[in-house]
Coordinates of C-alpha atoms in Angstrom, one line a residue:
X10 CA 110.3 77.0 97.2
X11 CA 112.6 79.2 95.4
X12 CA 114.0 77.9 92.3
X13 CA 118.2 77.8 92.1
X14 CA 119.7 80.2 90.2
X15 CA 121.3 79.3 86.9
X16 CA 124.9 78.2 86.7
X17 CA 127.3 80.8 85.6
X18 CA 127.7 80.1 82.2
X19 CA 131.0 80.4 80.2
X20 CA 131.6 84.3 79.1
X21 CA 130.5 84.8 75.6
X22 CA 132.9 86.3 72.9
X23 CA 132.0 89.7 72.1
X24 CA 131.9 90.6 68.3
X25 CA 132.2 93.7 66.5
X26 CA 128.6 93.4 65.1
X27 CA 125.7 91.5 65.8
X28 CA 126.2 89.0 62.9
X29 CA 130.1 88.1 64.2
X30 CA 131.7 89.2 61.0
X31 CA 133.6 92.2 62.4
X32 CA 135.3 94.7 59.9
X33 CA 136.1 93.5 56.5
X34 CA 138.9 94.5 54.3
X35 CA 138.9 98.1 52.9
X36 CA 136.0 98.9 50.2
X37 CA 138.3 100.9 47.8
X38 CA 142.0 101.1 47.4
X39 CA 143.2 104.3 49.1
X40 CA 143.7 106.1 45.7
X41 CA 139.9 106.1 44.9
X42 CA 137.3 108.0 46.6
X43 CA 134.6 106.2 48.3
X44 CA 131.9 108.3 47.1
X45 CA 131.6 111.6 45.1
X46 CA 128.9 113.7 45.5
X47 CA 126.8 115.2 42.1
X48 CA 128.3 119.0 43.1
X49 CA 131.8 117.5 43.5
X50 CA 131.6 115.8 40.2
X51 CA 130.4 119.0 38.7
X52 CA 132.8 121.1 40.2
X53 CA 135.6 118.4 38.7
X54 CA 134.2 119.2 35.2
X55 CA 134.2 123.0 35.6
X56 CA 137.7 122.7 36.4
X57 CA 138.5 120.2 34.0
X58 CA 137.1 122.7 31.3
X59 CA 139.1 125.6 32.8
X60 CA 142.3 123.5 32.9
X61 CA 142.1 122.4 29.4
X62 CA 141.4 126.2 28.3
X63 CA 144.0 127.5 30.5
X64 CA 146.6 125.3 28.6
X65 CA 145.9 127.3 25.3
X66 CA 145.2 130.6 26.9
X67 CA 147.5 131.4 29.6
X68 CA 146.0 134.8 30.2
X69 CA 143.0 132.9 31.9
X70 CA 145.3 132.1 35.1
X71 CA 144.0 134.9 36.6
X72 CA 140.4 134.2 36.1
X73 CA 138.0 132.5 38.6
X74 CA 136.0 129.9 38.0
X75 CA 133.0 129.2 40.3
X76 CA 130.1 126.9 40.3
X77 CA 126.7 128.3 41.8
X78 CA 123.5 126.1 42.1
X79 CA 121.1 128.4 40.5
X80 CA 121.4 132.0 39.0
X81 CA 120.1 134.8 41.6
X82 CA 116.9 136.4 40.3
X83 CA 118.6 139.2 39.3
X84 CA 120.7 137.6 36.8
X85 CA 118.0 136.2 34.9
X86 CA 116.6 138.3 31.7
X87 CA 113.4 139.7 32.2
X88 CA 112.3 138.2 29.4
X89 CA 112.5 135.1 31.6
X90 CA 112.6 132.7 28.4
X91 CA 115.5 130.7 29.5
X92 CA 117.4 130.4 32.3
X93 CA 121.2 131.1 32.1
X94 CA 123.7 128.3 32.3
X95 CA 126.7 130.4 33.0
X96 CA 127.7 134.2 33.5
X97 CA 130.8 136.4 33.2
X98 CA 131.7 138.8 36.1
X99 CA 133.9 141.2 34.9
X100 CA 137.2 142.3 36.8
X101 CA 137.0 145.3 39.2
X102 CA 139.9 147.0 41.0
X103 CA 139.8 144.7 44.0
X104 CA 138.9 141.2 42.1
X105 CA 139.8 139.6 39.0
X106 CA 137.1 138.5 36.3
X107 CA 135.0 135.4 37.3
X108 CA 133.0 133.0 35.3
X109 CA 130.0 131.1 36.9
X110 CA 128.6 128.2 35.9
X111 CA 125.0 127.2 37.2
X112 CA 125.0 123.4 38.3
X113 CA 121.4 123.0 38.2
X114 CA 120.2 124.3 35.0
X115 CA 123.0 122.4 33.1
X116 CA 122.1 119.2 35.0
X117 CA 118.4 119.6 33.8
X118 CA 119.6 119.8 30.1
X119 CA 121.9 116.9 30.1
X120 CA 120.4 113.7 30.1
X121 CA 123.8 111.5 30.6
X122 CA 127.3 112.3 32.2
X123 CA 129.0 112.9 28.9
X124 CA 126.3 115.3 27.7
X125 CA 126.9 117.1 31.2
X126 CA 130.6 117.1 30.5
X127 CA 130.0 118.4 27.1
X128 CA 127.6 121.2 27.9
X129 CA 129.9 122.4 30.8
X130 CA 132.8 122.5 28.7
X131 CA 130.5 124.5 25.9
X132 CA 129.3 127.1 28.6
X133 CA 132.9 127.7 30.0
X134 CA 134.0 128.2 26.3
X135 CA 131.3 130.6 25.7
X136 CA 131.9 132.7 28.7
X137 CA 135.8 132.8 28.0
X138 CA 135.0 133.9 24.4
X139 CA 132.9 136.7 25.9
X140 CA 135.7 137.7 28.2
X141 CA 138.3 137.4 25.6
X142 CA 136.1 139.1 22.8
X143 CA 136.8 136.3 20.4
X144 CA 134.3 133.4 19.0
X145 CA 133.8 130.3 20.8
X146 CA 135.3 128.6 17.7
X147 CA 138.5 130.5 18.0
X148 CA 138.6 129.7 21.9
X149 CA 138.4 126.0 21.1
X150 CA 138.5 124.7 17.7
X151 CA 136.5 122.0 18.6
X152 CA 133.7 124.0 20.1
X153 CA 130.2 122.8 18.9
X154 CA 131.4 119.6 17.8
X155 CA 129.4 116.5 18.9

C-alpha cells in the first residue's frame, strides 16, 4: 500500500537570512567611511602634507602630488644602497612639476601610523625644498622635529 501524502503545512515565513535576523541598522553613520584601504589612507597622508605646504607656499598650487607603489628600476640610484622614498619630476612644456611619493618603501620604514604620517610629511617637504631650491627647514620650520 501507498502511504498517504503528508497534509499540506502552513506556509513558513520567509526570512532574509537563515537565522531569521534580517538586515540590521547601519554599521556606521553616513559621514564615516565603512572602510579605508591602506593605499587610500596613504593618499590622504600625502594630500594632507601637500595641503599644509600649499597654505605656506602658494606657488605649489600648480605642482602635482602623486603616489606610486614602488619606484621604477630606472629611478633607483645605480649604487642601489637605498630605495628612494620620493622623487621630483621637473616641469616640462606640456606638464607641471610633479612630486611622487613611493608608498611601499615608506610603509616598510614606518612602524606605526604616526611614524608613517611623519615620514610622508618629511618626504614631501624634502621634495618641495628641492623644487624651490631651499633647505627643508626653510620650507617647514618643524621639519626634523619628532
